[in-house]
Coordinates of C-alpha atoms in Angstrom, one line a residue:
Chain O
M1341 CA 119.6 -97.3 118.1
D1342 CA 121.5 -94.7 116.0
R1343 CA 121.1 -96.4 113.0
I1344 CA 117.3 -96.4 113.7
L1345 CA 117.3 -92.7 114.1
D1346 CA 119.4 -91.6 111.1
P1347 CA 116.9 -91.7 108.6
V1348 CA 114.7 -89.6 110.8
A1349 CA 117.7 -86.9 111.5
A1350 CA 118.4 -87.0 108.0
L1351 CA 114.8 -86.3 107.1
G1352 CA 114.4 -83.6 109.8
R1353 CA 117.7 -82.0 108.8
L1354 CA 116.0 -81.8 105.2
V1355 CA 112.8 -80.4 106.6
I1356 CA 114.5 -77.9 108.6
G1357 CA 116.7 -76.7 106.1
L1358 CA 113.6 -76.6 103.5
L1359 CA 111.9 -74.5 105.9
R1360 CA 114.8 -72.2 106.7
G1361 CA 115.5 -71.9 102.6
T1362 CA 111.8 -70.9 102.2
G1363 CA 111.8 -68.4 105.1
A1364 CA 114.9 -66.7 103.7
I1365 CA 113.5 -66.5 100.4
A1366 CA 110.1 -65.0 101.6
L1367 CA 112.0 -62.6 103.6
F1368 CA 114.1 -61.6 100.5
A1369 CA 110.9 -61.1 98.3
A1370 CA 109.4 -59.0 101.0
E1371 CA 112.3 -56.7 101.5
A1372 CA 112.5 -56.2 97.6
I1373 CA 108.3 -55.4 97.3
S1374 CA 108.8 -52.9 100.5
H1375 CA 111.5 -51.4 97.9
L1376 CA 109.0 -50.9 95.2
V1377 CA 106.7 -48.5 97.5
R1378 CA 109.7 -46.5 98.8
P1379 CA 111.6 -44.0 96.7
P1380 CA 113.9 -43.5 95.1
F1381 CA 112.4 -45.6 91.9
Y1382 CA 114.7 -46.7 89.3
G1383 CA 112.4 -46.3 86.3
R1384 CA 115.3 -46.5 83.6
L1385 CA 116.5 -50.1 85.4
F1386 CA 112.7 -50.9 85.2
L1387 CA 112.3 -50.2 81.7
K1388 CA 115.8 -51.9 80.8
A1389 CA 114.6 -55.2 82.5
F1390 CA 111.0 -55.0 81.1
I1391 CA 112.1 -54.8 77.4
E1392 CA 115.0 -57.7 78.4
I1393 CA 112.0 -59.8 79.4
A1394 CA 109.3 -58.8 77.3
W1395 CA 110.7 -57.8 74.0
F1396 CA 113.6 -60.2 73.6
S1397 CA 111.7 -63.5 74.9
L1398 CA 109.0 -62.8 72.2
P1399 CA 110.6 -65.1 69.6
V1400 CA 111.1 -68.0 71.7
V1401 CA 107.7 -67.7 73.5
A1402 CA 106.1 -67.0 69.9
L1403 CA 107.7 -70.2 68.4
T1404 CA 106.8 -72.5 71.4
A1405 CA 103.3 -71.3 71.1
V1406 CA 102.7 -71.6 67.4
F1407 CA 104.0 -75.1 67.3
T1408 CA 102.3 -76.0 70.5
G1409 CA 98.9 -74.9 69.1
M1410 CA 99.6 -77.0 65.9
V1411 CA 100.7 -80.3 67.8
L1412 CA 97.6 -79.6 70.0
A1413 CA 95.2 -79.6 67.0
L1414 CA 96.7 -82.6 65.3
Q1415 CA 96.9 -84.5 68.7
S1416 CA 93.3 -83.8 69.7
Y1417 CA 92.0 -84.4 66.1
T1418 CA 93.4 -87.8 66.2
G1419 CA 92.2 -88.5 69.8
F1420 CA 88.7 -87.1 69.0
A1421 CA 88.3 -88.9 65.7
R1422 CA 87.8 -92.2 67.7
F1423 CA 84.7 -90.7 69.2
N1424 CA 83.7 -88.9 66.2
A1425 CA 84.0 -85.7 67.9
E1426 CA 86.5 -83.8 65.9
G1427 CA 84.5 -80.8 66.1
A1428 CA 85.9 -80.3 69.7
V1429 CA 89.4 -79.5 68.3
A1430 CA 88.9 -75.4 68.2
N1431 CA 87.4 -75.8 71.6
V1432 CA 90.2 -77.9 72.9
V1433 CA 93.0 -75.8 71.7
V1434 CA 91.8 -72.7 72.8
L1435 CA 90.9 -73.8 76.2
S1436 CA 94.1 -75.5 76.6
I1437 CA 96.2 -72.8 75.3
T1438 CA 94.6 -70.0 77.6
R1439 CA 94.2 -71.8 80.8
E1440 CA 97.2 -73.9 80.7
L1441 CA 100.0 -74.3 78.0
G1442 CA 100.2 -70.5 77.4
P1443 CA 101.1 -69.4 80.9
V1444 CA 102.9 -72.5 81.6
L1445 CA 105.1 -72.8 78.5
A1446 CA 105.8 -69.0 78.3
G1447 CA 107.0 -69.4 82.0
L1448 CA 109.4 -72.2 81.4
M1449 CA 110.7 -70.6 78.4
V1450 CA 111.3 -67.5 80.1
A1451 CA 112.8 -69.2 83.2
G1452 CA 115.4 -70.6 80.6
R1453 CA 116.2 -67.4 79.4
I1454 CA 115.7 -64.7 82.0
G1455 CA 116.1 -66.7 85.1
A1456 CA 119.5 -67.8 84.0
A1457 CA 120.5 -64.6 82.9
F1458 CA 119.5 -62.7 85.9
A1459 CA 121.3 -65.1 88.4
A1460 CA 124.5 -65.1 86.1
E1461 CA 124.4 -61.2 85.9
I1462 CA 123.8 -60.8 89.8
G1463 CA 126.2 -63.4 90.6
T1464 CA 129.0 -62.1 88.9
M1465 CA 128.3 -58.8 90.6
R1466 CA 128.5 -60.2 93.5
V1467 CA 132.0 -62.4 93.3
T1468 CA 133.3 -59.3 91.6
D1469 CA 132.4 -57.2 94.8
Q1470 CA 130.0 -55.0 92.4
I1471 CA 127.3 -55.6 95.2
D1472 CA 129.4 -54.3 97.8
A1473 CA 130.4 -51.3 95.8
L1474 CA 126.8 -50.7 95.7
S1475 CA 126.3 -50.3 99.1
T1476 CA 129.5 -48.0 99.5
L1477 CA 128.0 -45.7 97.0
S1478 CA 124.8 -45.0 98.7
T1479 CA 122.6 -47.3 96.9
N1480 CA 120.9 -50.3 98.1
P1481 CA 121.4 -53.4 96.2
M1482 CA 117.9 -54.7 96.8
K1483 CA 116.3 -51.6 95.5
Y1484 CA 118.7 -51.2 92.7
L1485 CA 119.0 -54.6 91.5
V1486 CA 116.0 -56.7 92.7
A1487 CA 112.9 -54.5 93.0
P1488 CA 113.1 -53.2 89.3
R1489 CA 113.5 -56.8 88.0
L1490 CA 110.4 -58.3 89.9
L1491 CA 108.0 -55.7 89.0
A1492 CA 109.4 -56.0 85.2
G1493 CA 109.2 -60.1 85.3
T1494 CA 105.5 -59.5 86.9
L1495 CA 104.4 -57.1 84.3
A1496 CA 106.0 -58.5 81.4
L1497 CA 104.8 -62.4 81.8
P1498 CA 100.9 -61.6 81.1
L1499 CA 102.1 -59.4 78.0
L1500 CA 103.8 -62.3 76.6
V1501 CA 101.2 -64.8 77.4
I1502 CA 98.8 -62.6 75.5
V1503 CA 100.9 -63.2 72.5
A1504 CA 101.4 -66.8 73.1
D1505 CA 97.5 -67.4 73.7
T1506 CA 97.0 -65.8 70.3
L1507 CA 99.8 -67.2 68.4
G1508 CA 99.0 -70.7 69.7
V1509 CA 95.2 -70.5 68.6
M1510 CA 96.5 -69.2 65.3
G1511 CA 98.7 -72.4 65.4
G1512 CA 95.4 -74.4 65.6
W1513 CA 93.7 -72.8 63.4
L1514 CA 96.4 -72.9 60.6
I1515 CA 96.5 -76.9 61.2
G1516 CA 92.9 -77.1 61.4
T1517 CA 92.0 -75.4 58.3
Q1518 CA 95.1 -76.6 56.1
Q1519 CA 95.3 -79.8 57.2
L1520 CA 92.4 -81.2 58.9
G1521 CA 89.7 -79.9 56.7
F1522 CA 87.9 -77.3 58.9
G1523 CA 86.5 -74.2 57.3
S1524 CA 88.4 -70.8 58.5
G1525 CA 85.2 -69.1 59.7
A1526 CA 83.5 -72.2 61.3
Y1527 CA 87.0 -72.7 63.2
L1528 CA 87.2 -69.6 64.6
K1529 CA 83.5 -69.3 65.4
A1530 CA 83.9 -72.6 67.7
T1531 CA 87.0 -70.8 69.1
F1532 CA 85.5 -67.8 70.0
D1533 CA 82.0 -69.0 71.0
F1534 CA 83.4 -71.2 73.4
L1535 CA 86.3 -69.1 74.9
Q1536 CA 85.0 -67.1 78.2
V1537 CA 86.9 -64.1 79.9
A1538 CA 87.8 -66.1 82.9
D1539 CA 89.8 -68.6 80.8
V1540 CA 92.1 -65.8 79.5
V1541 CA 91.9 -63.9 82.7
S1542 CA 93.1 -67.0 84.8
G1543 CA 96.0 -67.6 82.5
L1544 CA 97.1 -64.2 82.7
I1545 CA 97.0 -64.2 86.7
K1546 CA 98.9 -67.3 86.3
A1547 CA 101.3 -65.6 84.3
A1548 CA 102.0 -62.5 86.3
V1549 CA 102.5 -65.1 89.5
F1550 CA 105.1 -66.9 87.3
G1551 CA 106.9 -64.0 86.1
F1552 CA 107.4 -62.8 90.0
I1553 CA 108.6 -66.5 90.6
I1554 CA 111.1 -66.4 87.8
T1555 CA 112.7 -63.0 88.3
L1556 CA 112.6 -63.9 92.4
M1557 CA 114.3 -67.2 91.8
G1558 CA 117.0 -65.4 89.5
C1559 CA 117.9 -62.5 91.9
W1560 CA 117.8 -64.8 94.8
S1561 CA 119.9 -67.4 93.2
G1562 CA 122.6 -64.8 92.2
Y1563 CA 122.5 -62.7 95.2
R1564 CA 123.3 -65.3 97.3
S1565 CA 126.1 -66.9 95.2
G1566 CA 129.7 -67.2 96.0
G1567 CA 132.5 -69.3 95.2
G1568 CA 133.7 -67.6 91.9
A1569 CA 132.7 -68.9 88.6
Q1570 CA 131.6 -72.1 89.7
G1571 CA 129.3 -70.6 92.3
V1572 CA 127.8 -68.3 89.5
G1573 CA 127.3 -71.5 87.2
R1574 CA 125.5 -73.1 90.2
A1575 CA 123.3 -70.2 90.8
T1576 CA 122.4 -70.1 87.0
T1577 CA 121.5 -73.8 87.3
S1578 CA 119.7 -73.5 90.8
A1579 CA 117.6 -70.4 89.4
V1580 CA 116.3 -72.5 86.3
V1581 CA 115.6 -75.4 88.0
A1582 CA 113.9 -73.7 91.2
S1583 CA 111.8 -71.7 89.0
S1584 CA 110.7 -74.5 86.7
I1585 CA 109.5 -76.7 89.4
L1586 CA 107.9 -73.9 91.1
I1587 CA 106.0 -73.0 87.8
L1588 CA 104.7 -76.4 87.6
A1589 CA 103.8 -76.9 91.4
V1590 CA 102.2 -73.2 91.9
D1591 CA 100.4 -73.5 88.4
Y1592 CA 98.5 -76.8 90.1
V1593 CA 97.8 -74.7 93.2
L1594 CA 96.4 -71.7 91.2
T1595 CA 94.4 -74.2 89.0
A1596 CA 92.9 -75.7 92.1
V1597 CA 92.1 -72.3 93.5
L1598 CA 91.1 -70.3 90.1
F1599 CA 88.7 -73.4 89.1
S1600 CA 87.6 -74.5 92.3
R1601 CA 83.7 -74.8 92.5
Chain G
M368 CA 141.5 -27.7 119.9
I369 CA 141.5 -27.8 115.9
S370 CA 138.4 -28.5 114.2
T371 CA 138.5 -30.9 111.1
R372 CA 135.5 -31.3 108.6
Q373 CA 134.3 -34.1 111.2
G374 CA 134.7 -34.1 114.8
T375 CA 137.8 -32.8 116.5
M376 CA 141.5 -33.7 116.6
S377 CA 141.0 -35.4 120.1
T378 CA 138.6 -37.7 118.6
P379 CA 139.8 -40.7 116.5
K380 CA 137.9 -40.5 113.0
I381 CA 137.7 -44.3 113.3
R382 CA 137.7 -46.3 116.7
L383 CA 137.6 -50.0 117.0
A384 CA 137.4 -51.9 120.1
G385 CA 137.1 -55.4 120.8
L386 CA 136.0 -56.3 117.2
R387 CA 135.0 -60.1 116.7
K388 CA 134.0 -61.9 113.9
S389 CA 133.3 -65.6 113.1
F390 CA 132.4 -67.5 110.1
G391 CA 131.0 -70.9 111.5
S392 CA 133.9 -72.2 113.4
K393 CA 136.6 -70.0 112.1
V394 CA 137.5 -66.9 114.0
V395 CA 138.6 -64.2 111.6
L396 CA 138.8 -61.1 114.1
D397 CA 139.6 -61.8 117.4
G398 CA 139.6 -58.5 119.3
V399 CA 140.7 -55.9 117.0
D400 CA 141.5 -52.5 118.7
L401 CA 142.4 -49.8 116.5
E402 CA 142.3 -46.2 116.3
I403 CA 142.8 -43.9 113.3
R404 CA 143.4 -40.1 113.3
P405 CA 141.5 -37.7 111.4
G406 CA 143.3 -36.6 108.1
H407 CA 145.8 -39.3 108.6
S408 CA 146.2 -42.2 106.3
M409 CA 146.3 -45.6 108.1
V410 CA 147.7 -48.9 106.6
I411 CA 146.7 -51.9 107.7
L412 CA 149.0 -55.1 107.0
G413 CA 148.6 -58.6 107.2
G414 CA 148.9 -61.8 105.3
S415 CA 146.2 -63.5 103.5
G416 CA 143.5 -64.6 105.7
S417 CA 144.7 -62.4 108.5
G418 CA 141.3 -60.6 108.7
K419 CA 142.5 -57.3 106.8
S420 CA 139.3 -57.3 104.6
V421 CA 136.8 -58.2 107.3
T422 CA 137.7 -55.5 109.4
L423 CA 137.1 -53.1 106.5
K424 CA 134.1 -54.8 105.7
C425 CA 132.7 -54.4 109.1
I426 CA 133.7 -50.6 109.2
L427 CA 131.7 -50.1 106.1
G428 CA 128.6 -52.0 107.4
L429 CA 128.8 -54.6 104.9
I430 CA 129.4 -57.3 107.4
P431 CA 127.9 -57.2 111.1
P432 CA 130.5 -57.9 113.5
D433 CA 129.5 -60.5 116.1
E434 CA 131.0 -58.3 119.1
G435 CA 132.7 -55.1 119.7
L436 CA 132.4 -51.3 119.1
I437 CA 132.8 -49.2 115.9
E438 CA 133.1 -45.6 116.2
I439 CA 132.9 -43.3 113.2
D440 CA 133.6 -39.4 114.3
G441 CA 133.0 -40.6 118.1
R442 CA 129.6 -42.3 117.2
D443 CA 128.9 -45.9 117.8
V444 CA 127.6 -46.9 114.5
A445 CA 125.6 -49.8 116.0
T446 CA 123.3 -47.1 117.6
L447 CA 122.7 -45.2 114.3
S448 CA 119.3 -45.4 112.4
R449 CA 119.3 -46.5 109.0
R450 CA 119.2 -43.0 107.7
E451 CA 121.9 -41.8 109.9
R452 CA 124.2 -44.7 108.8
E453 CA 123.5 -44.1 105.4
E454 CA 124.7 -40.2 106.4
V455 CA 127.5 -41.8 107.5
N456 CA 128.1 -43.8 104.5
D457 CA 127.7 -41.1 102.0
R458 CA 130.9 -39.6 103.3
I459 CA 132.7 -42.5 102.9
G460 CA 134.8 -43.7 99.5
M461 CA 136.0 -47.1 98.6
L462 CA 138.4 -48.4 96.1
F463 CA 137.8 -52.3 95.7
Q464 CA 140.8 -54.6 95.2
N465 CA 139.8 -55.5 91.8
G466 CA 137.9 -52.3 90.9
A467 CA 134.3 -53.6 91.2
L468 CA 133.5 -51.4 88.4
F469 CA 129.7 -51.9 86.8
D470 CA 130.3 -53.9 83.6
S471 CA 126.7 -52.8 82.5
L472 CA 127.5 -48.7 82.9
P473 CA 130.1 -46.6 80.7
V474 CA 133.1 -45.3 82.9
W475 CA 131.5 -42.0 82.8
E476 CA 128.5 -43.2 84.8
N477 CA 130.7 -45.5 87.0
V478 CA 132.7 -42.4 88.1
C479 CA 129.5 -40.3 88.8
F480 CA 127.6 -43.2 90.3
K481 CA 127.1 -41.9 93.7
L482 CA 126.3 -38.3 92.7
L483 CA 123.8 -39.6 90.3
A484 CA 122.2 -41.8 93.1
Q485 CA 121.7 -39.0 95.2
G486 CA 120.5 -36.8 92.7
R487 CA 123.1 -34.3 93.3
I488 CA 124.0 -33.8 89.7
S489 CA 122.3 -34.2 86.2
R490 CA 122.9 -36.9 83.6
R491 CA 124.5 -33.8 81.6
A492 CA 126.4 -32.3 84.1
A493 CA 127.7 -36.0 85.4
R494 CA 129.7 -36.4 82.3
D495 CA 131.3 -33.3 82.6
K496 CA 132.2 -34.1 86.3
A497 CA 133.5 -37.6 85.2
A498 CA 136.1 -36.1 82.9
E499 CA 137.0 -33.4 85.4
V500 CA 137.8 -36.4 87.9
L501 CA 139.4 -38.6 85.6
A502 CA 141.9 -35.7 84.6
Q503 CA 142.9 -35.9 88.3
V504 CA 143.8 -39.5 87.9
G505 CA 145.6 -38.9 84.7
L506 CA 143.1 -40.3 82.5
A507 CA 141.6 -38.4 79.3
A508 CA 138.0 -37.6 79.1
S509 CA 137.7 -39.7 76.2
V510 CA 137.9 -42.8 78.6
G511 CA 134.5 -41.8 80.1
D512 CA 132.9 -43.2 77.2
L513 CA 134.4 -46.7 77.1
S514 CA 132.9 -49.8 78.9
P515 CA 134.9 -51.0 82.0
S516 CA 135.9 -54.2 80.0
E517 CA 137.8 -52.2 77.7
L518 CA 140.0 -51.0 80.1
S519 CA 143.4 -52.4 81.2
G520 CA 143.9 -53.4 85.0
G521 CA 146.1 -50.1 85.9
M522 CA 143.0 -47.9 84.2
Q523 CA 140.3 -50.0 85.9
K524 CA 142.4 -49.3 89.5
R525 CA 142.2 -45.3 88.3
V526 CA 138.7 -45.2 87.4
G527 CA 137.9 -46.9 90.5
L528 CA 139.9 -44.4 92.5
A529 CA 138.2 -41.6 90.6
R530 CA 134.6 -43.3 91.6
A531 CA 136.0 -43.2 95.0
I532 CA 136.7 -39.5 95.3
A533 CA 134.2 -38.2 92.8
A534 CA 131.9 -37.6 95.9
E535 CA 134.7 -35.9 97.7
P536 CA 134.3 -38.2 100.8
D537 CA 136.2 -37.5 104.1
I538 CA 137.0 -41.1 104.7
I539 CA 138.6 -43.1 101.8
F540 CA 139.3 -46.9 102.0
F541 CA 141.8 -48.8 99.6
D542 CA 141.6 -52.4 99.4
E543 CA 145.1 -53.7 98.0
P544 CA 145.5 -50.6 95.8
T545 CA 148.6 -52.0 94.0
T546 CA 147.6 -55.6 93.6
G547 CA 148.1 -57.2 90.4
L548 CA 149.4 -54.1 89.0
D549 CA 153.3 -53.8 87.7
P550 CA 155.8 -51.9 90.0
I551 CA 155.4 -48.8 88.1
M552 CA 151.8 -48.5 87.9
G553 CA 151.7 -49.6 91.6
A554 CA 154.0 -46.5 91.9
V555 CA 151.3 -44.3 90.3
I556 CA 148.5 -45.3 92.0
D557 CA 150.4 -44.8 94.8
G558 CA 151.3 -41.3 93.9
L559 CA 147.7 -40.6 93.0
I560 CA 146.2 -41.8 96.3
V561 CA 148.6 -39.6 98.3
D562 CA 147.6 -36.8 96.0
V563 CA 144.0 -37.3 96.3
V564 CA 143.9 -37.9 100.0
K565 CA 145.9 -34.6 100.6
R566 CA 143.9 -32.3 98.5
L567 CA 140.5 -33.6 100.1
G568 CA 142.0 -33.6 103.4
A569 CA 140.5 -37.0 104.0
T570 CA 141.0 -39.9 106.5
A571 CA 142.6 -42.8 104.5
V572 CA 142.6 -46.5 105.6
S573 CA 144.5 -48.8 103.1
I574 CA 144.9 -52.6 103.5
T575 CA 147.9 -54.1 101.5
H576 CA 150.7 -56.3 101.8
D577 CA 152.6 -54.4 99.1
M578 CA 155.6 -52.8 101.8
A579 CA 156.9 -50.3 99.4
S580 CA 153.2 -49.2 98.9
A581 CA 152.5 -49.3 102.7
R582 CA 155.5 -46.9 102.9
R583 CA 154.6 -44.6 100.2
I584 CA 151.0 -44.1 101.0
G585 CA 150.8 -44.3 104.8
D586 CA 151.5 -42.0 107.8
D587 CA 150.5 -44.7 110.6
A588 CA 150.6 -48.6 110.1
A589 CA 149.3 -51.4 112.1
M590 CA 149.6 -55.1 111.5
I591 CA 146.9 -57.5 112.0
H592 CA 147.7 -61.4 112.6
K593 CA 145.1 -63.9 113.3
G594 CA 142.6 -61.6 113.9
R595 CA 144.3 -59.1 116.5
I596 CA 146.5 -55.9 116.0
I597 CA 149.9 -57.0 117.2
W598 CA 151.7 -53.7 116.3
R599 CA 150.9 -50.2 115.2
G600 CA 153.8 -47.6 114.4
E601 CA 154.9 -45.3 111.7
A602 CA 154.5 -46.6 108.1
R603 CA 158.1 -45.1 107.4
S604 CA 159.5 -47.4 110.3
L605 CA 158.4 -50.6 108.6
G606 CA 161.4 -53.4 108.3
D607 CA 162.9 -51.9 111.4
T608 CA 160.1 -51.6 114.1
G609 CA 161.8 -54.1 116.7
N610 CA 158.6 -56.3 116.4
A611 CA 160.1 -59.8 115.1
M612 CA 156.7 -60.6 113.4
V613 CA 156.4 -57.0 111.8
D614 CA 160.2 -57.2 110.7
Q615 CA 159.8 -60.7 109.1
F616 CA 156.6 -60.0 107.3
A617 CA 158.0 -56.4 106.0
R618 CA 161.3 -58.1 104.9
G619 CA 159.4 -61.2 103.4
E620 CA 161.8 -63.6 105.3
R621 CA 160.5 -67.3 105.4
E622 CA 162.0 -67.8 108.6
G623 CA 160.9 -66.2 111.8
P624 CA 157.9 -66.2 114.4
I625 CA 155.3 -66.3 111.6
Q626 CA 155.1 -69.5 110.5
M627 CA 152.9 -70.5 107.1
E628 CA 150.8 -73.9 107.5
L629 CA 152.1 -75.7 104.8
R630 CA 151.2 -79.4 104.1
K631 CA 154.1 -81.5 103.7

């Protein structure tokens, strides 16, 4: 009988663990958000985190966007040529970049950079007693470490995605005009004629949510880390893995919600 | 009755009664009872894993106890509102074992962190205040511009001490203040601790297993073993207390009532 029930018990443990973890992260996020509306506010720390996310992620996000736009133009041209629909390349590039690839790829890149960095920094502070030290110095660690980073991530990602959208479209334009034989004016006209405000706005909404997820998982993993250097390493890995998976899963949910008819 | 900065001479500055804390099945504190008199320096001794650090963290509010009473100036801290607890913590300074200095901030900002966080001082004035407090722990003002990673272990301890006393607390905790230091630097740190505690008229609680340090900085001493206080008395009597466990610990003897759990 036990043998029959073992898999059921294991499944139960998994589900309970998952629910417990989700609840703990939700409470962590709620506490951090509550600190955003209660003084004191750490503007200097917000600015530092914002520059770290928005400015220093710019090169990696820009390169990713340019090459994605270029590849997208090449691939869609190859595919559409089979149906004599090459003219739709500009439309496909701009739609794919603004709605999906801009926010998702920028999110994944920033998850690798910022999620890991925040988890490592806060995790090291945890294992070296710096977080306890904050508490003894009349400073709430959630307010000081987590809240400014969450706000910075939520506001910085949409800005990065605006850059990614622009450069992604320009990457497609570059290949379209230099390699695929489109006229520059015609390519841009096709791009902007087809583009709707909702396409860009939906991408920016996704970006804000992804920014929140990345910084939340980075801070959460670091805050809860323990066990010395190995623990910090685990926190860093779990921050990147969890935020990447969540970005992809939440992207589906947001797409279903934003574009449901 | 003589009034002190907080409370009265008859009220213990800190009182612990029946303090219990377990992590999973591991019982760390098993009914700790302890009173610490105002203006006195108490040293809590004990081996690794005996519950010293957890006791300290419970008093500081960093770990909630499972059971028991913690009173500071006669007030049960469990009944305090969040704001009242913060006010109590505002009067506490803490020197962490490894310094726990903030890597991302220069030394001067570490030293004046609490004053800046409470808005009691401007950033410009904080630099001068940091230089003043650093001088009290024997460091030059120029150290204020360094990063904590540029400091030696002894200097980090002294900066940690400067940070603990900058806001002039009336209770100061010292977690293993001499661990990892050479004997001379250990004596220097002990001397600084005695000086600053006297100058501030503060109540000090130190946890250590360094006997020389315990005798230098303590007025009173207590020994914790397996989560309970098994002895308390004068720090100067350590090594000759009449308690076989304490004397074995103080003399560092292998044979005695305290048996190390070693796998053979």
